[in-house]
Each structure stands twice: as C-alpha cells, then as structure tokens.
Tab-separated table of C-alpha atoms and ligand atoms in Angstrom:
chain	number	residue	atom	x	y	z
G	16	MET	CA	0.826	21.123	-8.479
G	17	ARG	CA	4.137	21.248	-6.985
G	18	TYR	CA	6.042	18.936	-4.585
G	19	TYR	CA	8.025	20.138	-1.552
G	20	SER	CA	10.392	17.347	-0.567
G	21	THR	CA	9.404	16.091	3.480
G	22	ASN	CA	13.205	17.095	3.970
G	23	ARG	CA	12.922	20.684	2.501
G	24	GLN	CA	16.647	20.511	1.263
G	25	ALA	CA	15.294	19.801	-2.480
G	26	PRO	CA	13.871	22.209	-5.106
G	27	MET	CA	10.086	22.010	-5.609
G	28	VAL	CA	8.999	19.637	-9.050
G	29	GLY	CA	6.387	19.317	-10.859
G	30	LEU	CA	3.975	15.685	-10.939
G	31	ARG	CA	6.269	14.424	-13.844
G	32	GLU	CA	9.904	14.990	-12.039
G	33	ALA	CA	8.281	14.030	-8.842
G	34	VAL	CA	6.784	10.492	-10.082
G	35	VAL	CA	10.580	9.845	-12.024
G	36	LYS	CA	11.808	10.811	-9.533
G	37	GLY	CA	10.547	8.689	-6.757
G	38	LEU	CA	12.221	10.103	-3.773
G	39	ALA	CA	13.297	14.064	-3.459
G	40	PRO	CA	17.280	14.056	-4.082
G	41	ASP	CA	18.216	15.013	-0.123
G	42	ARG	CA	16.370	11.672	0.339
G	43	GLY	CA	12.875	13.517	1.783
G	44	LEU	CA	9.656	12.332	0.717
G	45	TYR	CA	7.640	14.529	-2.138
G	46	MET	CA	4.406	15.955	-0.478
G	47	PRO	CA	1.553	17.845	-3.129
G	48	GLU	CA	1.931	21.409	-2.030
G	49	LYS	CA	-1.528	21.638	-1.704
G	50	ILE	CA	-4.033	19.090	-0.530
G	51	LYS	CA	-7.925	20.612	-1.949
G	52	LYS	CA	-10.440	20.799	0.368
G	53	LEU	CA	-13.576	19.074	-1.586
G	54	PRO	CA	-16.841	20.692	-1.476
G	55	ASP	CA	-19.752	19.372	0.528
G	56	THR	CA	-22.033	19.718	-1.970
G	57	PHE	CA	-19.892	16.582	-3.850
G	58	LEU	CA	-19.880	14.421	-0.723
G	59	LYS	CA	-23.045	14.190	0.071
G	60	SER	CA	-23.725	13.841	-4.299
G	61	MET	CA	-21.757	10.396	-3.313
G	62	PRO	CA	-23.843	8.074	-2.959
G	63	ASN	CA	-25.738	8.450	-6.370
G	64	LEU	CA	-21.907	8.726	-8.473
G	65	THR	CA	-20.266	5.516	-9.804
G	66	PRO	CA	-16.571	4.832	-8.390
G	67	ALA	CA	-15.120	5.708	-10.816
G	68	GLU	CA	-16.763	9.563	-10.854
G	69	ILE	CA	-16.178	9.777	-7.508
G	70	ALA	CA	-12.643	8.880	-7.902
G	71	CYS	CA	-12.348	11.232	-11.124
G	72	VAL	CA	-13.165	13.873	-8.664
G	73	VAL	CA	-9.997	13.225	-6.023
G	74	ALA	CA	-7.569	12.425	-9.030
G	75	ASP	CA	-8.799	15.780	-10.402
G	76	ALA	CA	-7.876	17.651	-7.084
G	77	PHE	CA	-4.201	16.152	-6.821
G	78	PHE	CA	-3.826	15.710	-10.640
G	79	GLY	CA	-5.681	17.658	-12.505
G	80	GLU	CA	-3.268	20.619	-13.618
G	81	ASP	CA	-0.672	18.109	-14.760
G	82	ILE	CA	-2.931	15.985	-16.566
G	83	GLU	CA	-5.576	16.521	-19.434
G	84	ALA	CA	-8.975	16.018	-18.249
G	85	GLU	CA	-9.851	13.150	-20.634
G	86	ALA	CA	-6.946	11.120	-20.122
G	87	LEU	CA	-7.199	11.008	-16.047
G	88	ARG	CA	-10.537	9.576	-16.317
G	89	THR	CA	-9.250	6.938	-18.832
G	90	ILE	CA	-6.235	6.282	-16.129
G	91	VAL	CA	-8.818	6.800	-13.429
G	92	SER	CA	-11.591	3.621	-14.907
G	93	GLU	CA	-8.888	1.593	-16.143
G	94	THR	CA	-7.382	1.426	-12.425
G	95	LEU	CA	-10.039	0.724	-11.097
G	96	ASN	CA	-11.724	-2.079	-13.404
G	97	PHE	CA	-12.787	-4.198	-10.567
G	98	ASP	CA	-14.765	-4.224	-7.413
G	99	ILE	CA	-13.911	-2.934	-3.745
G	100	PRO	CA	-16.845	-3.505	-2.018
G	101	ILE	CA	-17.871	-2.908	1.904
G	102	VAL	CA	-19.026	-6.100	3.910
G	103	SER	CA	-20.451	-6.305	7.054
G	104	VAL	CA	-18.530	-8.360	9.223
G	105	ASP	CA	-20.031	-7.740	12.233
G	106	HIS	CA	-23.063	-4.960	14.067
G	107	ALA	CA	-20.545	-2.859	13.831
G	108	ILE	CA	-17.620	-3.636	11.895
G	109	PHE	CA	-17.187	-3.315	8.193
G	110	SER	CA	-14.413	-4.944	5.868
G	111	LEU	CA	-13.311	-2.832	3.073
G	112	GLU	CA	-12.132	-5.107	0.205
G	113	LEU	CA	-9.191	-3.966	-0.875
G	114	PHE	CA	-8.555	-7.567	-3.068
G	115	HIS	CA	-10.591	-7.941	-6.463
G	116	GLY	CA	-8.076	-6.377	-8.650
G	117	PRO	CA	-5.588	-8.532	-10.926
G	118	THR	CA	-2.805	-10.098	-7.908
G	119	LEU	CA	-5.636	-9.826	-4.693
G	120	ALA	CA	-4.076	-6.638	-2.451
G	121	PHE	CA	-4.788	-3.293	-2.152
G	122	LYS	CA	-1.429	-2.492	-3.735
G	123	ASP	CA	-3.086	-2.983	-7.626
G	124	VAL	CA	-5.113	0.134	-7.060
G	125	GLY	CA	-1.838	2.051	-6.830
G	126	ALA	CA	0.303	0.185	-8.783
G	127	ARG	CA	-2.123	0.236	-12.236
G	128	PHE	CA	-2.445	3.815	-11.805
G	129	MET	CA	1.386	4.545	-11.406
G	130	ALA	CA	1.762	2.515	-14.357
G	131	ARG	CA	-1.099	4.315	-16.332
G	132	MET	CA	0.169	7.368	-15.305
G	133	LEU	CA	4.117	6.773	-16.643
G	134	ALA	CA	2.686	5.582	-19.770
G	135	TYR	CA	0.888	8.519	-20.103
G	136	PHE	CA	4.086	11.338	-18.992
G	137	ILE	CA	6.262	8.672	-21.820
G	138	ARG	CA	3.683	9.791	-25.162
G	139	GLN	CA	3.293	13.526	-23.956
G	140	GLN	CA	6.928	13.866	-23.405
G	141	GLY	CA	8.846	11.064	-25.270
G	142	LEU	CA	10.674	9.848	-22.067
G	143	ASP	CA	12.159	6.621	-22.564
G	144	ASP	CA	13.665	3.775	-20.873
G	145	ILE	CA	12.824	3.571	-17.950
G	146	ASN	CA	13.946	1.616	-15.412
G	147	VAL	CA	11.279	1.174	-12.289
G	148	LEU	CA	13.084	-0.004	-8.779
G	149	VAL	CA	10.779	-1.774	-6.057
G	150	ALA	CA	11.222	-3.279	-2.714
G	151	THR	CA	8.923	-5.940	-1.250
G	152	SER	CA	8.008	-7.859	1.720
G	153	GLY	CA	5.818	-9.477	-0.710
G	154	ASP	CA	2.435	-7.810	-2.399
G	155	THR	CA	4.025	-4.900	-3.399
G	156	GLY	CA	6.506	-6.563	-6.491
G	157	SER	CA	3.292	-8.467	-7.423
G	158	ALA	CA	1.284	-5.617	-7.909
G	159	VAL	CA	3.690	-3.334	-9.306
G	160	ALA	CA	5.203	-6.004	-11.940
G	161	ASN	CA	1.398	-6.871	-12.783
G	162	GLY	CA	0.274	-3.475	-13.156
G	163	PHE	CA	3.322	-2.622	-15.102
G	164	LEU	CA	3.612	-5.917	-17.584
G	165	GLY	CA	4.092	-5.071	-21.194
G	166	VAL	CA	4.067	-1.371	-20.864
G	167	GLU	CA	6.433	-0.217	-23.624
G	168	GLY	CA	9.807	2.227	-22.535
G	169	ILE	CA	9.579	1.077	-18.878
G	170	HIS	CA	12.062	-2.348	-17.301
G	171	VAL	CA	10.995	-3.422	-13.825
G	172	TYR	CA	13.518	-4.754	-11.342
G	173	VAL	CA	11.342	-6.660	-8.263
G	174	LEU	CA	14.404	-6.586	-4.966
G	175	TYR	CA	13.133	-9.332	-2.725
G	176	PRO	CA	14.090	-10.946	0.712
G	177	SER	CA	15.094	-14.488	-0.473
G	178	GLY	CA	12.948	-17.028	1.579
G	179	LYS	CA	10.495	-14.737	3.546
G	180	VAL	CA	7.745	-14.115	1.170
G	181	SER	CA	5.244	-17.035	0.218
G	182	ALA	CA	4.920	-19.022	-2.447
G	183	ILE	CA	1.843	-17.515	-3.685
G	184	GLN	CA	3.057	-14.123	-3.921
G	185	GLU	CA	6.406	-15.658	-5.403
G	186	SER	CA	4.956	-16.747	-7.848
G	187	GLN	CA	2.908	-12.993	-8.718
G	188	PHE	CA	5.778	-11.401	-9.673
G	189	THR	CA	8.884	-13.877	-10.534
G	190	THR	CA	7.104	-15.605	-13.393
G	191	LEU	CA	6.108	-12.486	-15.819
G	192	GLY	CA	8.995	-12.481	-18.072
G	193	GLU	CA	9.234	-9.402	-20.494
G	194	ASN	CA	10.003	-6.471	-19.526
G	195	ILE	CA	9.754	-7.641	-15.579
G	196	THR	CA	13.307	-9.138	-13.869
G	197	ALA	CA	12.889	-10.496	-10.619
G	198	ILE	CA	15.809	-10.054	-7.943
G	199	GLU	CA	16.284	-12.871	-4.845
G	200	VAL	CA	18.275	-11.133	-2.232
G	201	ASP	CA	20.152	-12.986	0.490
G	202	GLY	CA	19.027	-10.459	3.341
G	203	ALA	CA	15.586	-9.064	4.767
G	204	PHE	CA	13.028	-6.406	2.901
G	205	ASP	CA	15.073	-3.860	4.736
G	206	ASP	CA	17.999	-4.663	3.399
G	207	CYS	CA	16.172	-4.740	-0.381
G	208	GLN	CA	15.049	-1.261	0.760
G	209	ALA	CA	18.472	-0.289	1.356
G	210	LEU	CA	19.123	-1.410	-1.735
G	211	VAL	CA	16.713	0.780	-3.689
G	212	LYS	CA	17.394	3.664	-2.289
G	213	ALA	CA	21.286	3.608	-2.113
G	214	ALA	CA	20.991	3.353	-6.293
G	215	PHE	CA	18.834	6.690	-5.990
G	216	MET	CA	21.810	8.368	-3.898
G	217	ASP	CA	24.519	6.850	-6.826
G	218	ALA	CA	26.311	9.846	-9.007
G	219	GLU	CA	27.133	6.837	-11.298
G	220	LEU	CA	24.393	5.234	-11.618
G	221	THR	CA	21.579	8.016	-11.746
G	222	SER	CA	23.657	9.265	-14.766
G	223	HIS	CA	23.613	6.167	-16.697
G	224	LEU	CA	20.223	5.279	-15.836
G	225	ARG	CA	16.635	6.773	-15.416
G	226	LEU	CA	15.698	5.567	-12.600
G	227	THR	CA	12.295	5.519	-10.659
G	228	SER	CA	10.277	3.983	-7.732
G	229	ALA	CA	7.634	2.309	-7.457
G	230	ASN	CA	7.392	1.619	-3.947
G	231	SER	CA	4.993	3.470	-2.048
G	232	ILE	CA	7.165	6.887	-1.297
G	233	ASN	CA	5.977	7.633	-5.099
G	234	VAL	CA	3.068	9.982	-5.044
G	235	ALA	CA	1.838	8.286	-8.159
G	236	ARG	CA	1.557	5.273	-6.194
G	237	PHE	CA	0.879	6.601	-2.845
G	238	LEU	CA	-2.104	9.578	-3.949
G	239	PRO	CA	-4.845	7.125	-5.866
G	240	GLN	CA	-4.572	5.046	-2.446
G	241	ALA	CA	-6.839	7.936	-1.394
G	242	PHE	CA	-9.994	7.244	-3.842
G	243	TYR	CA	-11.076	4.321	-1.995
G	244	TYR	CA	-11.421	6.030	1.402
G	245	PHE	CA	-14.084	7.667	-0.787
G	246	LEU	CA	-15.525	4.993	-2.413
G	247	ALA	CA	-16.001	2.922	1.463
G	248	TYR	CA	-17.984	6.292	2.482
G	249	ALA	CA	-20.309	6.321	-0.411
G	250	GLN	CA	-20.878	3.202	0.573
G	251	LEU	CA	-21.424	3.593	4.230
G	252	ALA	CA	-23.316	6.756	3.425
G	253	ILE	CA	-26.116	4.084	2.046
G	254	LEU	CA	-26.511	2.360	4.789
G	255	GLY	CA	-26.897	5.271	6.775
G	256	ARG	CA	-23.493	4.501	9.297
G	257	THR	CA	-21.319	7.331	8.520
G	258	ASP	CA	-22.035	9.121	11.432
G	259	ARG	CA	-18.851	8.444	14.137
G	260	LEU	CA	-16.873	6.600	11.763
G	261	VAL	CA	-12.862	5.003	12.403
G	262	LEU	CA	-11.245	3.864	10.040
G	263	CYS	CA	-8.313	1.562	11.040
G	264	VAL	CA	-5.445	0.383	8.444
G	265	PRO	CA	-3.322	-2.169	8.753
G	266	SER	CA	0.101	-0.745	8.672
G	267	GLY	CA	3.375	-2.064	7.038
G	268	ASN	CA	5.355	1.052	5.529
G	269	PHE	CA	2.072	3.818	6.449
G	270	GLY	CA	1.388	4.334	2.691
G	271	ASN	CA	-2.231	3.357	2.454
G	272	LEU	CA	-2.296	5.095	6.408
G	273	THR	CA	-0.863	8.066	5.110
G	274	ALA	CA	-3.546	8.023	1.901
G	275	GLY	CA	-6.468	7.794	4.873
G	276	LEU	CA	-5.140	11.184	6.388
G	277	PHE	CA	-5.482	12.655	2.934
G	278	ALA	CA	-8.742	12.293	2.267
G	279	LYS	CA	-9.972	13.087	5.917
G	280	LYS	CA	-7.871	17.234	5.115
G	281	MET	CA	-9.989	16.497	2.004
G	282	GLY	CA	-12.585	16.654	3.632
G	283	LEU	CA	-13.808	13.598	4.281
G	284	PRO	CA	-15.199	12.954	7.994
G	285	VAL	CA	-14.036	10.446	9.822
G	286	ASN	CA	-13.483	10.437	13.657
G	287	ARG	CA	-10.248	8.999	13.883
G	288	PHE	CA	-7.696	6.949	12.393
G	289	VAL	CA	-6.258	3.195	13.496
G	290	ALA	CA	-3.094	1.864	13.085
G	291	ALA	CA	-3.034	-1.824	13.641
G	292	ASN	CA	0.843	-3.412	13.363
G	293	ASN	CA	2.184	-6.630	13.842
G	294	ARG	CA	5.287	-7.076	15.974
G	295	ASN	CA	6.985	-4.233	14.005
G	296	ASP	CA	5.814	-1.849	16.120
G	297	VAL	CA	8.059	1.424	15.917
G	298	PHE	CA	5.221	3.945	15.275
G	299	LEU	CA	3.552	2.359	18.471
G	300	GLU	CA	6.190	3.422	19.755
G	301	TYR	CA	5.945	6.613	18.717
G	302	LEU	CA	2.598	7.196	20.334
G	303	ASN	CA	3.221	6.242	23.271
G	304	THR	CA	6.158	8.121	23.574
G	305	GLY	CA	6.940	10.751	21.570
G	306	HIS	CA	10.110	9.251	20.463
G	307	TYR	CA	10.983	7.039	16.883
G	308	LYS	CA	13.400	4.576	17.075
G	309	PRO	CA	13.584	2.987	13.783
G	310	ARG	CA	14.997	-1.015	14.229
G	311	PRO	CA	14.939	-4.032	11.871
G	312	SER	CA	12.064	-5.697	11.147
G	313	VAL	CA	11.008	-8.973	12.927
G	314	GLN	CA	9.255	-11.986	10.678
G	315	THR	CA	5.691	-12.437	11.291
G	316	ILE	CA	2.679	-14.502	9.888
G	317	ALA	CA	1.283	-11.007	8.293
G	318	ASN	CA	4.109	-10.472	6.386
G	319	ALA	CA	3.209	-7.464	3.900
G	320	MET	CA	3.882	-5.393	7.212
G	321	ASP	CA	7.103	-6.550	8.376
G	322	VAL	CA	8.940	-2.854	8.664
G	323	GLY	CA	11.281	-1.784	10.735
G	324	ASP	CA	11.450	1.884	9.501
G	325	PRO	CA	8.222	2.966	7.922
G	326	SER	CA	8.766	5.107	5.126
G	327	ASN	CA	5.757	7.098	5.305
G	328	PHE	CA	5.750	7.830	8.761
G	329	ALA	CA	7.807	11.632	7.776
G	330	ARG	CA	4.774	12.306	5.311
G	331	ILE	CA	3.149	11.993	8.917
G	332	LEU	CA	5.344	14.252	10.530
G	333	ASP	CA	4.654	16.475	7.652
G	334	LEU	CA	1.065	16.250	7.594
G	335	TYR	CA	1.109	17.252	11.543
G	336	SER	CA	4.237	19.498	11.660
G	337	HIS	CA	6.023	17.219	13.682
G	338	ASP	CA	3.016	17.543	16.506
G	339	HIS	CA	3.247	14.435	18.685
G	340	GLN	CA	0.038	15.376	20.228
G	341	ALA	CA	-1.868	15.961	17.427
G	342	ILE	CA	-0.486	12.953	15.551
G	343	TRP	CA	-1.782	10.699	19.547
G	344	THR	CA	-5.221	12.913	18.951
G	345	GLU	CA	-6.003	11.847	15.191
G	346	ILE	CA	-4.346	8.171	15.203
G	347	LYS	CA	-4.622	5.508	17.683
G	348	GLY	CA	-2.174	1.878	17.892
G	349	TYR	CA	-2.573	-1.468	18.552
G	350	ARG	CA	0.013	-3.757	17.961
G	351	TYR	CA	-0.713	-8.085	18.152
G	352	SER	CA	1.772	-11.147	18.170
G	353	ASP	CA	1.561	-13.359	15.390
G	354	GLU	CA	-0.551	-16.183	17.953
G	355	THR	CA	-3.153	-13.385	18.305
G	356	ILE	CA	-3.485	-12.961	15.099
G	357	ARG	CA	-3.879	-16.246	14.582
G	358	SER	CA	-6.784	-16.537	16.837
G	359	ALA	CA	-8.408	-14.003	15.964
G	360	ILE	CA	-9.083	-15.325	12.356
G	361	ARG	CA	-10.183	-18.298	14.234
G	362	THR	CA	-12.758	-16.821	16.032
G	363	CYS	CA	-13.756	-14.395	13.606
G	364	TYR	CA	-14.798	-16.978	11.085
G	365	GLU	CA	-16.634	-18.753	13.707
G	366	GLU	CA	-18.576	-16.222	14.813
G	367	THR	CA	-19.330	-14.437	11.979
G	368	GLY	CA	-18.394	-16.659	8.712
G	369	TYR	CA	-16.056	-14.158	7.610
G	370	LEU	CA	-12.496	-15.045	6.250
G	371	LEU	CA	-9.581	-12.671	7.628
G	372	ASP	CA	-6.327	-12.815	6.059
G	373	PRO	CA	-3.261	-12.366	8.733
G	374	HIS	CA	-2.853	-8.617	7.839
G	375	GLY	CA	-6.486	-7.566	7.856
G	376	ALA	CA	-7.178	-9.659	11.023
G	377	CYS	CA	-4.882	-7.206	12.964
G	378	GLY	CA	-7.441	-4.341	11.378
G	379	TYR	CA	-10.314	-6.150	13.189
G	380	LEU	CA	-8.692	-6.931	16.464
G	381	ALA	CA	-7.467	-3.083	16.933
G	382	LEU	CA	-11.135	-1.765	15.629
G	383	LYS	CA	-12.699	-4.699	18.648
G	384	GLU	CA	-10.531	-2.814	20.709
G	385	GLU	CA	-11.120	0.542	20.041
G	386	LEU	CA	-14.464	1.095	19.234
G	387	GLN	CA	-17.376	2.955	21.438
G	388	ASP	CA	-21.045	2.581	21.877
G	389	GLY	CA	-22.609	3.784	18.648
G	390	GLU	CA	-19.081	4.646	16.571
G	391	THR	CA	-19.042	2.462	13.360
G	392	GLY	CA	-15.323	0.811	12.561
G	393	LEU	CA	-14.247	0.117	8.758
G	394	PHE	CA	-11.012	-1.741	8.504
G	395	LEU	CA	-8.956	-2.309	4.946
G	396	GLU	CA	-8.325	-6.197	4.040
G	397	THR	CA	-5.836	-5.385	1.894
G	398	ALA	CA	-5.349	-8.806	0.847
G	399	HIS	CA	-7.690	-11.909	-0.302
G	400	PRO	CA	-6.542	-14.892	2.399
G	401	ALA	CA	-6.130	-17.722	-0.164
G	402	LYS	CA	-2.571	-15.025	-0.632
G	403	PHE	CA	-1.964	-16.864	3.260
G	404	LYS	CA	-3.551	-19.524	2.679
G	405	ASP	CA	-1.502	-21.952	4.677
G	406	THR	CA	-1.199	-19.668	7.993
G	407	VAL	CA	-4.861	-19.100	7.466
G	408	GLU	CA	-5.577	-23.229	6.830
G	409	GLU	CA	-3.786	-23.951	10.243
G	410	ALA	CA	-6.151	-20.618	11.981
G	411	VAL	CA	-9.288	-21.807	11.425
G	412	ASN	CA	-8.519	-25.293	12.035
G	413	ALA	CA	-6.185	-25.120	15.693
G	414	ASP	CA	-9.735	-26.686	17.056
G	415	HIS	CA	-10.920	-28.494	14.475
G	416	PRO	CA	-11.199	-32.273	14.235
G	417	LEU	CA	-9.061	-34.564	11.829
G	418	ASP	CA	-11.965	-35.723	9.679
G	419	ALA	CA	-13.369	-31.606	9.183
G	420	GLN	CA	-11.213	-29.987	8.168
G	421	PHE	CA	-11.456	-26.515	6.718
G	422	SER	CA	-9.510	-26.325	3.304
G	423	LEU	CA	-9.518	-22.951	1.563
G	424	PRO	CA	-9.787	-22.902	-2.674
G	425	ILE	CA	-7.395	-21.185	-4.536
G	426	PRO	CA	-9.112	-18.391	-6.307
G	427	GLU	CA	-8.639	-19.363	-10.538
G	428	ARG	CA	-6.331	-15.918	-11.350
G	429	LEU	CA	-3.702	-17.577	-7.931
G	430	GLN	CA	-3.783	-20.830	-9.916
G	431	ALA	CA	-2.906	-19.292	-12.938
G	432	PHE	CA	0.540	-17.618	-11.479
G	433	MET	CA	1.504	-20.545	-9.568
G	434	GLN	CA	1.970	-23.225	-13.022
G	435	ARG	CA	4.140	-20.851	-14.589
G	436	THR	CA	7.834	-20.908	-13.781
G	437	LYS	CA	10.097	-19.560	-11.597
G	438	GLN	CA	12.690	-16.982	-13.343
G	439	SER	CA	14.811	-14.812	-10.682
G	440	VAL	CA	18.972	-13.109	-10.592
G	441	ALA	CA	20.434	-14.394	-7.095
G	442	MET	CA	21.562	-11.012	-5.452
G	443	GLU	CA	24.389	-10.612	-2.393
G	444	ASN	CA	23.213	-8.429	-0.337
G	445	SER	CA	25.599	-5.209	-1.317
G	446	PHE	CA	25.432	-2.873	-2.999
G	447	GLU	CA	28.348	-2.972	-4.832
G	448	ALA	CA	26.918	-6.509	-6.596
G	449	PHE	CA	23.383	-4.483	-7.198
G	450	LYS	CA	25.751	-1.776	-9.222
G	451	ALA	CA	27.143	-4.061	-11.055
G	452	TYR	CA	24.075	-5.839	-12.022
G	453	LEU	CA	22.328	-2.724	-13.195
G	454	MET	CA	25.544	-1.205	-14.831
G	455	SER	CA	25.582	-4.353	-17.293
G	456	PRO	CA	23.631	-4.475	-20.164
G	457	ARG	CA	20.618	-6.001	-19.751
G	458	LYS	CA	20.271	-9.988	-20.590
Q	20	PLP	C1	1.847	-3.467	1.537
Q	20	PLP	C2	0.392	-4.237	2.474
Q	20	PLP	C3	0.194	-3.594	3.732
Q	20	PLP	C4	1.014	-2.483	4.367
Q	20	PLP	O1	0.689	-1.665	3.912
Q	20	PLP	P1	1.659	-0.033	4.077
Q	20	PLP	O2	0.366	1.044	3.040
Q	20	PLP	O3	2.785	-0.471	3.224
Q	20	PLP	O4	0.819	0.396	5.508
Q	20	PLP	C5	-0.781	-4.790	4.557
Q	20	PLP	N1	-1.186	-5.293	4.058
Q	20	PLP	C6	-0.753	-6.121	2.748
Q	20	PLP	C7	-1.726	-7.153	2.625
Q	20	PLP	C8	-0.052	-5.118	2.044
Q	20	PLP	O5	0.035	-5.701	0.916
C-alpha cells in the first residue's frame, strides 16, 4: 500500500517510510491510497468471530500487502490482549469501554500496535536506533511509553506540559526509566506539539537522528483504532441493536473519530457520527460556519481533549474532498463546559449507576441531545474514571451529605505506577533548547 500526504506536495511512500517518518516532509499527514471495502459476508459473520479474528481482517485491509500474514496476526493478537466490551448505560445508549488495557485508556490500542509494527520493521530491515518523539496532553504519553517500554532499538521522548496533567497520568510515563525519557515542558500541550513538529522539520536534527512520531498523526497508531468500531458493531449485532446506529466520539486531536470514518468507508453501517468536545470547540465552529480557525487550547477537566488545532482535521477534510456540506451531513458536533460535564457525571451515576470519566461524559451528553426515537447510540468511553479520580469524586459528591461521600477506588494497575519515583527533564518552551538537548549524547 502506498501513502500520500494530505498536502499533496510530497512523494507517495510505502508503509515503512510512512511509519518511520510520521509526518510527511510537506507537513501533511499520510493517508492510505486505498480504503478497501470489506465484504458483506464478513460483516454478517462478525458475531461468530473472536475479536482478534475481526481485527485481523481489518488490519489485513491496510497492512496485508506490507506485513507477512503470520507476523500481522501476532501483532494484532498481542495488541488486543485485553477486553473491549460494550456496556448498556440506558435504554438507548451503550458505552464502548476502551480502558481495560495497561494504561486504562484507548490509546493503548494504537500504541501497542505501533510499537510492535516498528519492532517488526527493525527485525526485518535491520533498522536501528529509532527515536520516537511524542507530545502528550495526558494519555498519549502513558500509552506510548508503556507500549514501547523495553523495545530494543527504540528510545522514546515524551513531551508534556508541566503542571497540566494529573498526577496519575504523569506517573505513568515519568516513572518507567529504561528507554523512556519524560520531558517536562514549561508551556501548554500545543507548545509540546509544536516542538515535536519543529524537530521533524529541522534538517540538521533529522540528519543526525532517525526521528519518528507516535502521535495519532502516525498511521501505525491511527489506523488500528478502526478495529474497535468493528468489535463494537459485532457486539451490538448480537443484541440486535445495529439498526440506526449513531457513534459518538469524545474528541481532541480527532484521531479516534477519523478512524471511525475509515471504518464506515470500509463498509461498517453507521448512520452518523457525533464529535463531542469540551470548550475547545474549533471543530464545532467549523461545522457551523465552514471556517476553520485554530486557536490556543484552553484547560478543562477533560484535559486529553484540550486541543486548539486538531491535527487529524486535515485527514477529515481530505476524506471528504474538503466538502463542508458532506462533512456536516456525516458528523454532528457538541461542546460542553466543565460545569455541564460535572453534572453529567453526577446525574448519570445517580440515574443509571454508570460511572463516566470526564471525556466519556461529553460523549454521553452529546448522545442524549442527538439521538432520535428508535436510534441506538454508542459512545467511546476513552479512559477509566479513576484516571480522573478527584474530578469524578467531586462531581458525584456535589450533593452527597458529608457522612456519605463517594470514594472511587484506584485500580491496582494505576496504584503500582504511583508508587514509583518520578524522573523528568525540565525544558523551557524553546526549540533551540529542545534541539540542543536531543543533539547532545544521551545520558
Ligand atoms: C486522547 C484522548 C481523547 C481524544 O482522542 P483524539 O483521538 O485525540 O480525538 C479523548 N479521551 C481521552 C481519555 C484521551 O486520552
């Protein structure tokens, strides 16, 4: 399979180059040349297949030409070594729980897949010494760091905004050591993302070091996210709930939503998509006005969606040939304030017993507004609520008496991270400083 750049100024490349480069040299995002339609017989047979079998068919459509079948099967089954269940929240709404992996957030899927694919290329082609740069607003860093931990020939640098990620999130990528370095930037997430992008554009740096990105711009992270749309559909089919299906995605950089759009192009029957945002609502503004005006992100309690210039927007435009009307027809948008998110966490818990995290809460709220009679809604529950323990407890306890306070237990996997020692490199928000650090020999 060949990959072209959304900016169309760079040459097409093969899979390995698209994965190792991350971003195209013209600053565009790579897109697969073809999106293969999967046969109806496959879609109908999904309820009888295992998750790994379903995901293998989806993976084969993208990567089958470039990776040996047996190796691809292994990559897929190692990636999906945890459950991705759907859970009924109320009569019309289901949650797709993507938080049963090692770092309790959906990014485990893409990160685990990408690490294993890069390791495959290193083995096959004798590549060595790959440096992965990743900017994180919280969950990307932990998923990538844990996905790549101990993978030979790869060093990972996680850039994160100092003081703007939760203690639990921070502990998941600053305590690992080995081939993982956490860089604590004096700035916002967008600054971290800008530093990473600038590094890829710097000729001197890229001639010294082999750099690749593990943000959702990377096709090896982004395309595997299409797997779980099929897994969700298969589970809904068993319940007879696939007619008039609306999928809702809490969105930041829009990688997850874009993977859903790919799944639909592959033939998955979805009526429409909903993008749920916090106050960072440039995409909603685009839907409403046809104009895309990136701006600095603002901090919210759903901080993994604090993105002011979503990188995958370029892919959505490309997928629909820049046709605003077509995009508006396919994707609806909603935005929520912190206050509304908190009250949704409380009322959903009181009314249904289901505990949302702040990101999933946006998805749940948006479906509540968007669904029409007879439709089934599924939102992506992108992280475990315990990753946002303080926010979630505060929301639920708002009208609890003092002697009946709700306390959210921290899963053991998270506790283990928090007991380890933080190691990070402090970095001013300056490309010169970042570059000098990367150019100096690794300590
Ligand atoms: C990354 C993340 C999102 C946003 O996903 P995108 O693919 O960037 O739109 C939403 N929720 C959580 C918990 C995340 O970690």
